[in-house]
mmCIF file of C-alpha atoms in Angstrom:
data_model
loop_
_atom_site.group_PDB
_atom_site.id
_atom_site.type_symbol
_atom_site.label_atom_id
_atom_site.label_comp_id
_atom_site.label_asym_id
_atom_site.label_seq_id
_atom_site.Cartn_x
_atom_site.Cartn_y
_atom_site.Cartn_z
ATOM 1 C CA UNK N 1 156.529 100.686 7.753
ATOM 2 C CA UNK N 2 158.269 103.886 8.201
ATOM 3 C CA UNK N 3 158.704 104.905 11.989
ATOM 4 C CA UNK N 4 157.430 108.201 12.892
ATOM 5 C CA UNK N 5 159.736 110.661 13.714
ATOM 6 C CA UNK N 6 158.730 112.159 17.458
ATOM 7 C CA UNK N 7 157.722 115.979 16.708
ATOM 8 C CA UNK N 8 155.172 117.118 18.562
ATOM 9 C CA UNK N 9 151.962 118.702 16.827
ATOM 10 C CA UNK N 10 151.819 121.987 15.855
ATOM 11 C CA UNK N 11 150.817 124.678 18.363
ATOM 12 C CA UNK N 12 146.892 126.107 17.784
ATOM 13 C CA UNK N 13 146.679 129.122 18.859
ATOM 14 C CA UNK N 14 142.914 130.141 20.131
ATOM 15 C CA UNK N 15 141.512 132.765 18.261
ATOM 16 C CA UNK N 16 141.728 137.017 19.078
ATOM 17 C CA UNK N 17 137.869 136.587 19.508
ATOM 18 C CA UNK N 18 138.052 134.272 22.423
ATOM 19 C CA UNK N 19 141.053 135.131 23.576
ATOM 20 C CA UNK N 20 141.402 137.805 26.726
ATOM 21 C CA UNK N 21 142.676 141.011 26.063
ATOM 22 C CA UNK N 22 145.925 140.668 28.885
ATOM 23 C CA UNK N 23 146.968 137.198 26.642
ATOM 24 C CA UNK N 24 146.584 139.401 23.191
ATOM 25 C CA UNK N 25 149.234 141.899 24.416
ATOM 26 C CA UNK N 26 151.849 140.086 23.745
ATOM 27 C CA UNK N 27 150.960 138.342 20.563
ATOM 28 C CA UNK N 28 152.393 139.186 17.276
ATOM 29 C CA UNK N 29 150.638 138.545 14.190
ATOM 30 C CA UNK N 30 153.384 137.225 10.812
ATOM 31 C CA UNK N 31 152.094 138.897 7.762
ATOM 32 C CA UNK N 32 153.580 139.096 4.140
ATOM 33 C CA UNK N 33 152.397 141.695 2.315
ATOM 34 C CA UNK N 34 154.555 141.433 -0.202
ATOM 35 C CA UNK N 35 156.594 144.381 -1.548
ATOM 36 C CA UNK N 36 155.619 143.992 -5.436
ATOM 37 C CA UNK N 37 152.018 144.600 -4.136
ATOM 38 C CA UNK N 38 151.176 148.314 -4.100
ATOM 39 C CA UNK N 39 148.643 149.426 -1.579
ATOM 40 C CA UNK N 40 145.783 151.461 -3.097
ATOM 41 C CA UNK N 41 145.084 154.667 -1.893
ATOM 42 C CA UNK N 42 141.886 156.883 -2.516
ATOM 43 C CA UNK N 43 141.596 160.162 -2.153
ATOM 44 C CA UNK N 44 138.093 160.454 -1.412
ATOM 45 C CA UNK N 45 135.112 158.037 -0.996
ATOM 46 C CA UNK N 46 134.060 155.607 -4.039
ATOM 47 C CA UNK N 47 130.617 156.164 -5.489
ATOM 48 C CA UNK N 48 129.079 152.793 -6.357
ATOM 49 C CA UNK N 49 125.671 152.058 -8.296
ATOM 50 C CA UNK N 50 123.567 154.425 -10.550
ATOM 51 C CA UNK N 51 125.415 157.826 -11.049
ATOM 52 C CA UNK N 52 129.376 156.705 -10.802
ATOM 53 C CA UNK N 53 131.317 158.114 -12.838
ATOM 54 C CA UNK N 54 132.920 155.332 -14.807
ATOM 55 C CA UNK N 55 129.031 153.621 -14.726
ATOM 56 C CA UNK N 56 128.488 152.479 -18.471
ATOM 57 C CA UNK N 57 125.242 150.937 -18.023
ATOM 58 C CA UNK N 58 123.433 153.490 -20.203
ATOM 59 C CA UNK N 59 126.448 153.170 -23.151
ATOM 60 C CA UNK N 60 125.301 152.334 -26.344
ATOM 61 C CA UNK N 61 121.751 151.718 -27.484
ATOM 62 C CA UNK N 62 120.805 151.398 -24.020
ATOM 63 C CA UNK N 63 121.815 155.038 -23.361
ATOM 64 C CA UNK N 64 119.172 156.155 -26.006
ATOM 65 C CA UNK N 65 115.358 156.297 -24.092
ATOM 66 C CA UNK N 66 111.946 157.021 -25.699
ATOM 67 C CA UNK N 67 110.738 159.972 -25.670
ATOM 68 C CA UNK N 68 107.099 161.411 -25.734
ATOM 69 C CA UNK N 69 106.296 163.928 -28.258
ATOM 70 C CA UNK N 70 105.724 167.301 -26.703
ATOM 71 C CA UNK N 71 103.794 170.171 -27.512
ATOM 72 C CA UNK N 72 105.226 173.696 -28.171
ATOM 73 C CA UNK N 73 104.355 175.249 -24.729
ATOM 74 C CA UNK N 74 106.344 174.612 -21.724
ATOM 75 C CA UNK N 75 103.394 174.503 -19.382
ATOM 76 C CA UNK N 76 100.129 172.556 -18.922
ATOM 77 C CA UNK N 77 98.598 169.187 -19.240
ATOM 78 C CA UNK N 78 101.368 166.249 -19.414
ATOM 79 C CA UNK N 79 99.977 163.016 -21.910
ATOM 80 C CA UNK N 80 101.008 159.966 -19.971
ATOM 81 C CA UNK N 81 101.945 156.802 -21.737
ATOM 82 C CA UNK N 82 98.796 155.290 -22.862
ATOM 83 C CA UNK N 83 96.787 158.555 -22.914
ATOM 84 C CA UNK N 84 95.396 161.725 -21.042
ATOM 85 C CA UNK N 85 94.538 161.139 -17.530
ATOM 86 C CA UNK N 86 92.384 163.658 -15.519
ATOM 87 C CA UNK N 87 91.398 163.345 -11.858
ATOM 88 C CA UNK N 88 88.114 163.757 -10.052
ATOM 89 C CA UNK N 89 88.399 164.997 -6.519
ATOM 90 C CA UNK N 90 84.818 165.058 -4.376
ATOM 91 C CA UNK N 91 83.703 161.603 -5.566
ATOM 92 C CA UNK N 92 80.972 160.567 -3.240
ATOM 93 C CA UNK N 93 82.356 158.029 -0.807
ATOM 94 C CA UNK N 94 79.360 155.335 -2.167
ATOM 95 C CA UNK N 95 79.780 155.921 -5.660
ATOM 96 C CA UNK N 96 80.138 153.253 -7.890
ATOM 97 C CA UNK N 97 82.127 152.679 -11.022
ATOM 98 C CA UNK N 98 79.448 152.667 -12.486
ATOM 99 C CA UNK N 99 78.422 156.406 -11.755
ATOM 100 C CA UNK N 100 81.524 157.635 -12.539
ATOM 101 C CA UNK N 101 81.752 155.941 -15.768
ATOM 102 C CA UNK N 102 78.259 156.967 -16.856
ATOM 103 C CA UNK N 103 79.320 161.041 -15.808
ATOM 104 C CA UNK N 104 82.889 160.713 -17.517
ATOM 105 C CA UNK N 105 81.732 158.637 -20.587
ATOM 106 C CA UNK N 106 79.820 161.023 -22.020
ATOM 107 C CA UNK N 107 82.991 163.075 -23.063
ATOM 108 C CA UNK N 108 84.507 160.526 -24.967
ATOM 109 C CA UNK N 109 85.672 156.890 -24.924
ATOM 110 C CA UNK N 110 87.192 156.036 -21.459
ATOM 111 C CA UNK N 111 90.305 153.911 -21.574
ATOM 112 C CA UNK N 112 90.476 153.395 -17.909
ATOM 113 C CA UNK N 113 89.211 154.120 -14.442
ATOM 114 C CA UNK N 114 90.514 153.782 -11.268
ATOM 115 C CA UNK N 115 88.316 154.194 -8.528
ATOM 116 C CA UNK N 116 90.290 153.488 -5.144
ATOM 117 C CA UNK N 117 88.734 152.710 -2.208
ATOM 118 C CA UNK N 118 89.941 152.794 1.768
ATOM 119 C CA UNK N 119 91.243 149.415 2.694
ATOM 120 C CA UNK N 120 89.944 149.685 6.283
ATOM 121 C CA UNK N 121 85.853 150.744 5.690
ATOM 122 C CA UNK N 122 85.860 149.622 1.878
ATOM 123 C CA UNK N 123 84.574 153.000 0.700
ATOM 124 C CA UNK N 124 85.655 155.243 -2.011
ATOM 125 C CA UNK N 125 88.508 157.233 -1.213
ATOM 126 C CA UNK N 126 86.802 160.130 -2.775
ATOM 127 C CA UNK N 127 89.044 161.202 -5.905
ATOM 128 C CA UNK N 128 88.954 158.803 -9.255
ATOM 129 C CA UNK N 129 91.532 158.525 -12.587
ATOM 130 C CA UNK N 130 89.963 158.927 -15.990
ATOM 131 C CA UNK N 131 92.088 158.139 -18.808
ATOM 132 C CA UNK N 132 91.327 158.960 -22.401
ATOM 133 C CA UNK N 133 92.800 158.381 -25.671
ATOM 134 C CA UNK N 134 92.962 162.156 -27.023
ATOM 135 C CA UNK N 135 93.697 165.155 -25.097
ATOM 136 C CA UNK N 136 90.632 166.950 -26.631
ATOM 137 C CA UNK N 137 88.374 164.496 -24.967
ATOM 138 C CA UNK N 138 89.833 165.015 -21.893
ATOM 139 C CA UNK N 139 89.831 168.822 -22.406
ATOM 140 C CA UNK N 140 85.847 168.366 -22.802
ATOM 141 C CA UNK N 141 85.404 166.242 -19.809
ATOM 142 C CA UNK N 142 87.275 168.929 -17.221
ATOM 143 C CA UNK N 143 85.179 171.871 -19.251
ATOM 144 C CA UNK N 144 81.811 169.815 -18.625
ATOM 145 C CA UNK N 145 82.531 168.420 -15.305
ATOM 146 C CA UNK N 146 84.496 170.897 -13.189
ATOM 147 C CA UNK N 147 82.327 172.271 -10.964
ATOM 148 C CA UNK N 148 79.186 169.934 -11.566
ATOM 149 C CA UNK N 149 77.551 167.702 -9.218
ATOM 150 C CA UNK N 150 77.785 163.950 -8.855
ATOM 151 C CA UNK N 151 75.431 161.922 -6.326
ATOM 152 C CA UNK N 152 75.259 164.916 -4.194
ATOM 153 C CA UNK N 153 78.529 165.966 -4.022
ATOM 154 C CA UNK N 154 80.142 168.863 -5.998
ATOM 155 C CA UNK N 155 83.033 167.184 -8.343
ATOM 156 C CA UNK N 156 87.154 169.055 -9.108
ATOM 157 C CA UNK N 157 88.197 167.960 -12.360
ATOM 158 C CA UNK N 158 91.972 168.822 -13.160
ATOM 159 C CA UNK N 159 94.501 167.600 -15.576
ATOM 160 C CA UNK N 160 96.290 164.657 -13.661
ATOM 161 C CA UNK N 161 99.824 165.013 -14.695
ATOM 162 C CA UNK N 162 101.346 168.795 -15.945
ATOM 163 C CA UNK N 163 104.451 170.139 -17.196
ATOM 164 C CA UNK N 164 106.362 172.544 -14.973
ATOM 165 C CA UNK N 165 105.748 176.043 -15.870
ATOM 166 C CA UNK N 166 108.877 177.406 -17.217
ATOM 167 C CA UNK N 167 111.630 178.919 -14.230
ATOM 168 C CA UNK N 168 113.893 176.381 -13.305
ATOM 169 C CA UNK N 169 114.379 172.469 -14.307
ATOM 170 C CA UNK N 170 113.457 169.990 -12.095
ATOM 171 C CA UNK N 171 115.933 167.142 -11.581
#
């Protein structure tokens, strides 16, 4: 058995948190920052995420994004993904899907409809999305409909999605 020599613990010191502010005056803090270190220095403030300038999450082929073929003129109806979507403003607040997909159907085959209603008294909301596969079918449906009247109630049927009319880009 080796006898211990008779040091005394190390001192704890409590922490700058806990510690009074008249006991911190005094205290010195050892740091080594070491020389070989250099400390970096920005000139401005670092952009992080989307849009930095040395970002090169879009190098490569995942830079390179579908596009969807465009027409020659600048302005009028945009085709979404999946097709041409027109809305219907003025639906009757009891309408069915039915009734709207009897009116809208008879312009061409109907790819989808959304009908939303108002969470709080369950009724329609009062406008509706029709989506068709070609843009001429859609063309016929806001030439037939526009202006005519569904259960009472005197429909607006517009393109859903258009291109900006020329002037200047949107970003």
């Amino acid at each position: 058995l080796k006898a211990r020599s008779a040091q005394a613990p190390p001192r704890l010191r409590p922490l700058a948190c806990c510690t009074p502010p008249a006991a911190r005056r005094g205290a010195t803090m050892d740091v080594d920052y070491g020389e070989d270190e250099a400390v970096p220095t920005r000139p401005g403030r670092k952009v992080k995420g989307r849009g930095a300038a040395e970002d090169d999450r879009y190098a490569g082929k995942a830079g390179a994004f579908e596009r969807l073929a465009h027409d020659d003129d600048d302005a009028g109806p945009a085709r979404s993904i999946e097709g041409w979507v027109v809305i219907a403003s003025g639906v009757h607040e009891e309408a069915q899907e039915d009734d709207v997909f009897e009116a809208f159907a008879e312009y061409g085959d109907i790819k989808n409809l959304h009908l939303n209603l108002d969470r709080r008294t369950g009724f329609v909301k009062g406008y509706a999305f029709i989506e068709y596969e070609t843009r001429q079918e859609a063309a016929k449906a806001i030439k037939g409909l526009d202006g005519q009247v569904l259960l009472e109630q005197k429909l607006a049927v517009h393109w859903a999605f258009a291109k900006p009319s020329g002037g200047r880009a949107r970003r």
